[in-house]
């Protein structure tokens, strides 16, 4: 119904925060990690929106969501957004955080990289 709205809202917030932080601190390196999270969330939301459009749950005219046409369907839609949508947004964020931790743990230290490089030379 409208579960994609929650990850899209999180994507909007992370994109806005990233842009504001990069504008306030231009001398810092670009924030790649939050940009990756935003891309994950935007991509997933777009794919879900297309899937909902494909199944006729999104209309190109007001109220755009077929579930928003009557109060009973609206309650079901809000329940789905609060359960499925929040769950998807949390899972994407946790997967992103786990990938950051994995990359941090697997990243060799500079002294280790130097040792490996000197062994090969």
PDB file of C-alpha atoms in Angstrom:
ATOM      1  CA  UNK A   1       0.000   0.000   0.000  1.00  0.00           C
ATOM      2  CA  UNK A   2       2.319   2.738   1.184  1.00  0.00           C
ATOM      3  CA  UNK A   3       5.151   0.986   2.998  1.00  0.00           C
ATOM      4  CA  UNK A   4       7.683   2.625   0.671  1.00  0.00           C
ATOM      5  CA  UNK A   5       6.858   6.043   2.138  1.00  0.00           C
ATOM      6  CA  UNK A   6       8.766   5.353   5.377  1.00  0.00           C
ATOM      7  CA  UNK A   7      12.135   4.473   3.748  1.00  0.00           C
ATOM      8  CA  UNK A   8      11.603   7.384   1.336  1.00  0.00           C
ATOM      9  CA  UNK A   9      11.130   9.737   4.284  1.00  0.00           C
ATOM     10  CA  UNK A  10      14.309   8.402   5.897  1.00  0.00           C
ATOM     11  CA  UNK A  11      16.125   8.853   2.567  1.00  0.00           C
ATOM     12  CA  UNK A  12      14.914  12.436   2.373  1.00  0.00           C
ATOM     13  CA  UNK A  13      16.141  13.158   5.889  1.00  0.00           C
ATOM     14  CA  UNK A  14      19.552  11.523   5.401  1.00  0.00           C
ATOM     15  CA  UNK A  15      20.034  13.329   2.083  1.00  0.00           C
ATOM     16  CA  UNK A  16      19.119  16.687   3.620  1.00  0.00           C
ATOM     17  CA  UNK A  17      21.377  16.168   6.639  1.00  0.00           C
ATOM     18  CA  UNK A  18      24.273  15.086   4.413  1.00  0.00           C
ATOM     19  CA  UNK A  19      23.896  18.146   2.191  1.00  0.00           C
ATOM     20  CA  UNK A  20      23.670  20.526   5.155  1.00  0.00           C
ATOM     21  CA  UNK A  21      26.719  19.013   6.883  1.00  0.00           C
ATOM     22  CA  UNK A  22      28.756  19.113   3.673  1.00  0.00           C
ATOM     23  CA  UNK A  23      27.771  22.739   3.124  1.00  0.00           C
ATOM     24  CA  UNK A  24      28.642  23.769   6.700  1.00  0.00           C
ATOM     25  CA  UNK A  25      31.984  21.938   6.673  1.00  0.00           C
ATOM     26  CA  UNK A  26      33.288  22.165   3.100  1.00  0.00           C
ATOM     27  CA  UNK A  27      36.888  21.506   4.166  1.00  0.00           C
ATOM     28  CA  UNK A  28      35.987  18.024   5.405  1.00  0.00           C
ATOM     29  CA  UNK A  29      36.021  15.042   3.125  1.00  0.00           C
ATOM     30  CA  UNK A  30      32.709  14.251   1.413  1.00  0.00           C
ATOM     31  CA  UNK A  31      30.449  12.111   3.537  1.00  0.00           C
ATOM     32  CA  UNK A  32      30.451   8.886   1.545  1.00  0.00           C
ATOM     33  CA  UNK A  33      28.869   6.622   4.154  1.00  0.00           C
ATOM     34  CA  UNK A  34      25.652   8.654   4.625  1.00  0.00           C
ATOM     35  CA  UNK A  35      25.423   9.074   0.861  1.00  0.00           C
ATOM     36  CA  UNK A  36      25.487   5.287   0.494  1.00  0.00           C
ATOM     37  CA  UNK A  37      22.648   4.958   3.011  1.00  0.00           C
ATOM     38  CA  UNK A  38      20.646   7.561   1.105  1.00  0.00           C
ATOM     39  CA  UNK A  39      21.212   5.720  -2.167  1.00  0.00           C
ATOM     40  CA  UNK A  40      20.140   2.420  -0.626  1.00  0.00           C
ATOM     41  CA  UNK A  41      16.969   3.969   0.766  1.00  0.00           C
ATOM     42  CA  UNK A  42      16.109   5.911  -2.407  1.00  0.00           C
ATOM     43  CA  UNK A  43      16.692   2.862  -4.585  1.00  0.00           C
ATOM     44  CA  UNK A  44      14.597   0.574  -2.414  1.00  0.00           C
ATOM     45  CA  UNK A  45      11.806   3.117  -2.150  1.00  0.00           C
ATOM     46  CA  UNK A  46      11.742   3.690  -5.900  1.00  0.00           C
ATOM     47  CA  UNK A  47      11.607  -0.030  -6.574  1.00  0.00           C
ATOM     48  CA  UNK A  48       8.795  -0.508  -4.065  1.00  0.00           C
ATOM     49  CA  UNK A  49       6.875   2.455  -5.470  1.00  0.00           C
ATOM     50  CA  UNK A  50       7.147   0.924  -8.936  1.00  0.00           C
ATOM     51  CA  UNK A  51       5.936  -2.420  -7.589  1.00  0.00           C
ATOM     52  CA  UNK A  52       2.939  -0.732  -5.934  1.00  0.00           C
ATOM     53  CA  UNK A  53       2.233   1.207  -9.126  1.00  0.00           C
ATOM     54  CA  UNK A  54       2.420  -2.034 -11.102  1.00  0.00           C
ATOM     55  CA  UNK A  55      -0.218  -3.604  -8.840  1.00  0.00           C
ATOM     56  CA  UNK A  56      -2.512  -0.587  -9.087  1.00  0.00           C
ATOM     57  CA  UNK A  57      -2.021   0.649  -5.533  1.00  0.00           C
ATOM     58  CA  UNK A  58      -0.684   4.020  -6.712  1.00  0.00           C
ATOM     59  CA  UNK A  59      -2.644   6.283  -9.044  1.00  0.00           C
ATOM     60  CA  UNK A  60      -1.338   9.184 -11.106  1.00  0.00           C
ATOM     61  CA  UNK A  61      -4.053  11.451  -9.627  1.00  0.00           C
ATOM     62  CA  UNK A  62      -5.212  12.557  -6.161  1.00  0.00           C
ATOM     63  CA  UNK A  63      -5.207  10.899  -3.593  1.00  0.00           C
ATOM     64  CA  UNK A  64      -2.397   8.955  -5.339  1.00  0.00           C
ATOM     65  CA  UNK A  65      -2.698   5.984  -2.980  1.00  0.00           C
ATOM     66  CA  UNK A  66      -5.766   3.831  -3.492  1.00  0.00           C
ATOM     67  CA  UNK A  67      -5.777   3.021   0.214  1.00  0.00           C
ATOM     68  CA  UNK A  68      -6.292   6.705   1.038  1.00  0.00           C
ATOM     69  CA  UNK A  69      -9.726   6.775  -0.604  1.00  0.00           C
ATOM     70  CA  UNK A  70     -11.704   5.610   2.419  1.00  0.00           C
ATOM     71  CA  UNK A  71     -11.073   5.673   6.188  1.00  0.00           C
ATOM     72  CA  UNK A  72     -11.043   1.896   6.642  1.00  0.00           C
ATOM     73  CA  UNK A  73      -8.356   1.426   4.025  1.00  0.00           C
ATOM     74  CA  UNK A  74      -6.448   4.352   5.460  1.00  0.00           C
ATOM     75  CA  UNK A  75      -6.192   2.597   8.826  1.00  0.00           C
ATOM     76  CA  UNK A  76      -4.835  -0.511   7.141  1.00  0.00           C
ATOM     77  CA  UNK A  77      -2.378   1.651   5.203  1.00  0.00           C
ATOM     78  CA  UNK A  78      -1.143   3.400   8.351  1.00  0.00           C
ATOM     79  CA  UNK A  79      -0.774   0.060  10.106  1.00  0.00           C
ATOM     80  CA  UNK A  80       1.267  -1.269   7.183  1.00  0.00           C
ATOM     81  CA  UNK A  81       3.447   1.846   7.158  1.00  0.00           C
ATOM     82  CA  UNK A  82       4.084   1.576  10.901  1.00  0.00           C
ATOM     83  CA  UNK A  83       4.938  -2.115  10.791  1.00  0.00           C
ATOM     84  CA  UNK A  84       6.280  -3.097   7.363  1.00  0.00           C
ATOM     85  CA  UNK A  85       7.601   0.327   6.375  1.00  0.00           C
ATOM     86  CA  UNK A  86       9.409   0.974   9.645  1.00  0.00           C
ATOM     87  CA  UNK A  87      10.729  -2.589   9.615  1.00  0.00           C
ATOM     88  CA  UNK A  88      12.145  -2.169   6.105  1.00  0.00           C
ATOM     89  CA  UNK A  89      13.740   1.167   6.951  1.00  0.00           C
ATOM     90  CA  UNK A  90      15.323  -0.321  10.086  1.00  0.00           C
ATOM     91  CA  UNK A  91      16.613  -3.364   8.204  1.00  0.00           C
ATOM     92  CA  UNK A  92      18.203  -1.245   5.475  1.00  0.00           C
ATOM     93  CA  UNK A  93      19.822   0.997   8.080  1.00  0.00           C
ATOM     94  CA  UNK A  94      21.089  -1.988  10.080  1.00  0.00           C
ATOM     95  CA  UNK A  95      22.480  -3.643   6.932  1.00  0.00           C
ATOM     96  CA  UNK A  96      24.229  -0.374   6.048  1.00  0.00           C
ATOM     97  CA  UNK A  97      25.669  -0.102   9.576  1.00  0.00           C
ATOM     98  CA  UNK A  98      26.813  -3.737   9.491  1.00  0.00           C
ATOM     99  CA  UNK A  99      28.565  -3.112   6.174  1.00  0.00           C
ATOM    100  CA  UNK A 100      30.364  -0.117   7.691  1.00  0.00           C
ATOM    101  CA  UNK A 101      31.501  -2.222  10.651  1.00  0.00           C
ATOM    102  CA  UNK A 102      32.573  -5.043   8.349  1.00  0.00           C
ATOM    103  CA  UNK A 103      34.590  -2.676   6.165  1.00  0.00           C
ATOM    104  CA  UNK A 104      36.167  -1.053   9.234  1.00  0.00           C
ATOM    105  CA  UNK A 105      37.202  -4.437  10.651  1.00  0.00           C
ATOM    106  CA  UNK A 106      38.478  -5.775   7.328  1.00  0.00           C
ATOM    107  CA  UNK A 107      40.345  -2.607   6.401  1.00  0.00           C
ATOM    108  CA  UNK A 108      44.042  -3.257   6.952  1.00  0.00           C
ATOM    109  CA  UNK A 109      45.917  -0.761   9.027  1.00  0.00           C
ATOM    110  CA  UNK A 110      48.452   1.427   7.272  1.00  0.00           C
ATOM    111  CA  UNK A 111      51.394  -0.285   9.027  1.00  0.00           C
ATOM    112  CA  UNK A 112      50.070  -3.726   8.025  1.00  0.00           C
ATOM    113  CA  UNK A 113      49.662  -2.580   4.421  1.00  0.00           C
ATOM    114  CA  UNK A 114      53.233  -1.296   4.441  1.00  0.00           C
ATOM    115  CA  UNK A 115      54.511  -4.647   5.725  1.00  0.00           C
ATOM    116  CA  UNK A 116      52.615  -6.519   3.030  1.00  0.00           C
ATOM    117  CA  UNK A 117      53.855  -4.135   0.382  1.00  0.00           C
ATOM    118  CA  UNK A 118      57.466  -4.479   1.522  1.00  0.00           C
ATOM    119  CA  UNK A 119      57.206  -8.273   1.465  1.00  0.00           C
ATOM    120  CA  UNK A 120      56.171  -8.199  -2.164  1.00  0.00           C
ATOM    121  CA  UNK A 121      58.951  -5.827  -3.214  1.00  0.00           C
TER     122      UNK A 121
END
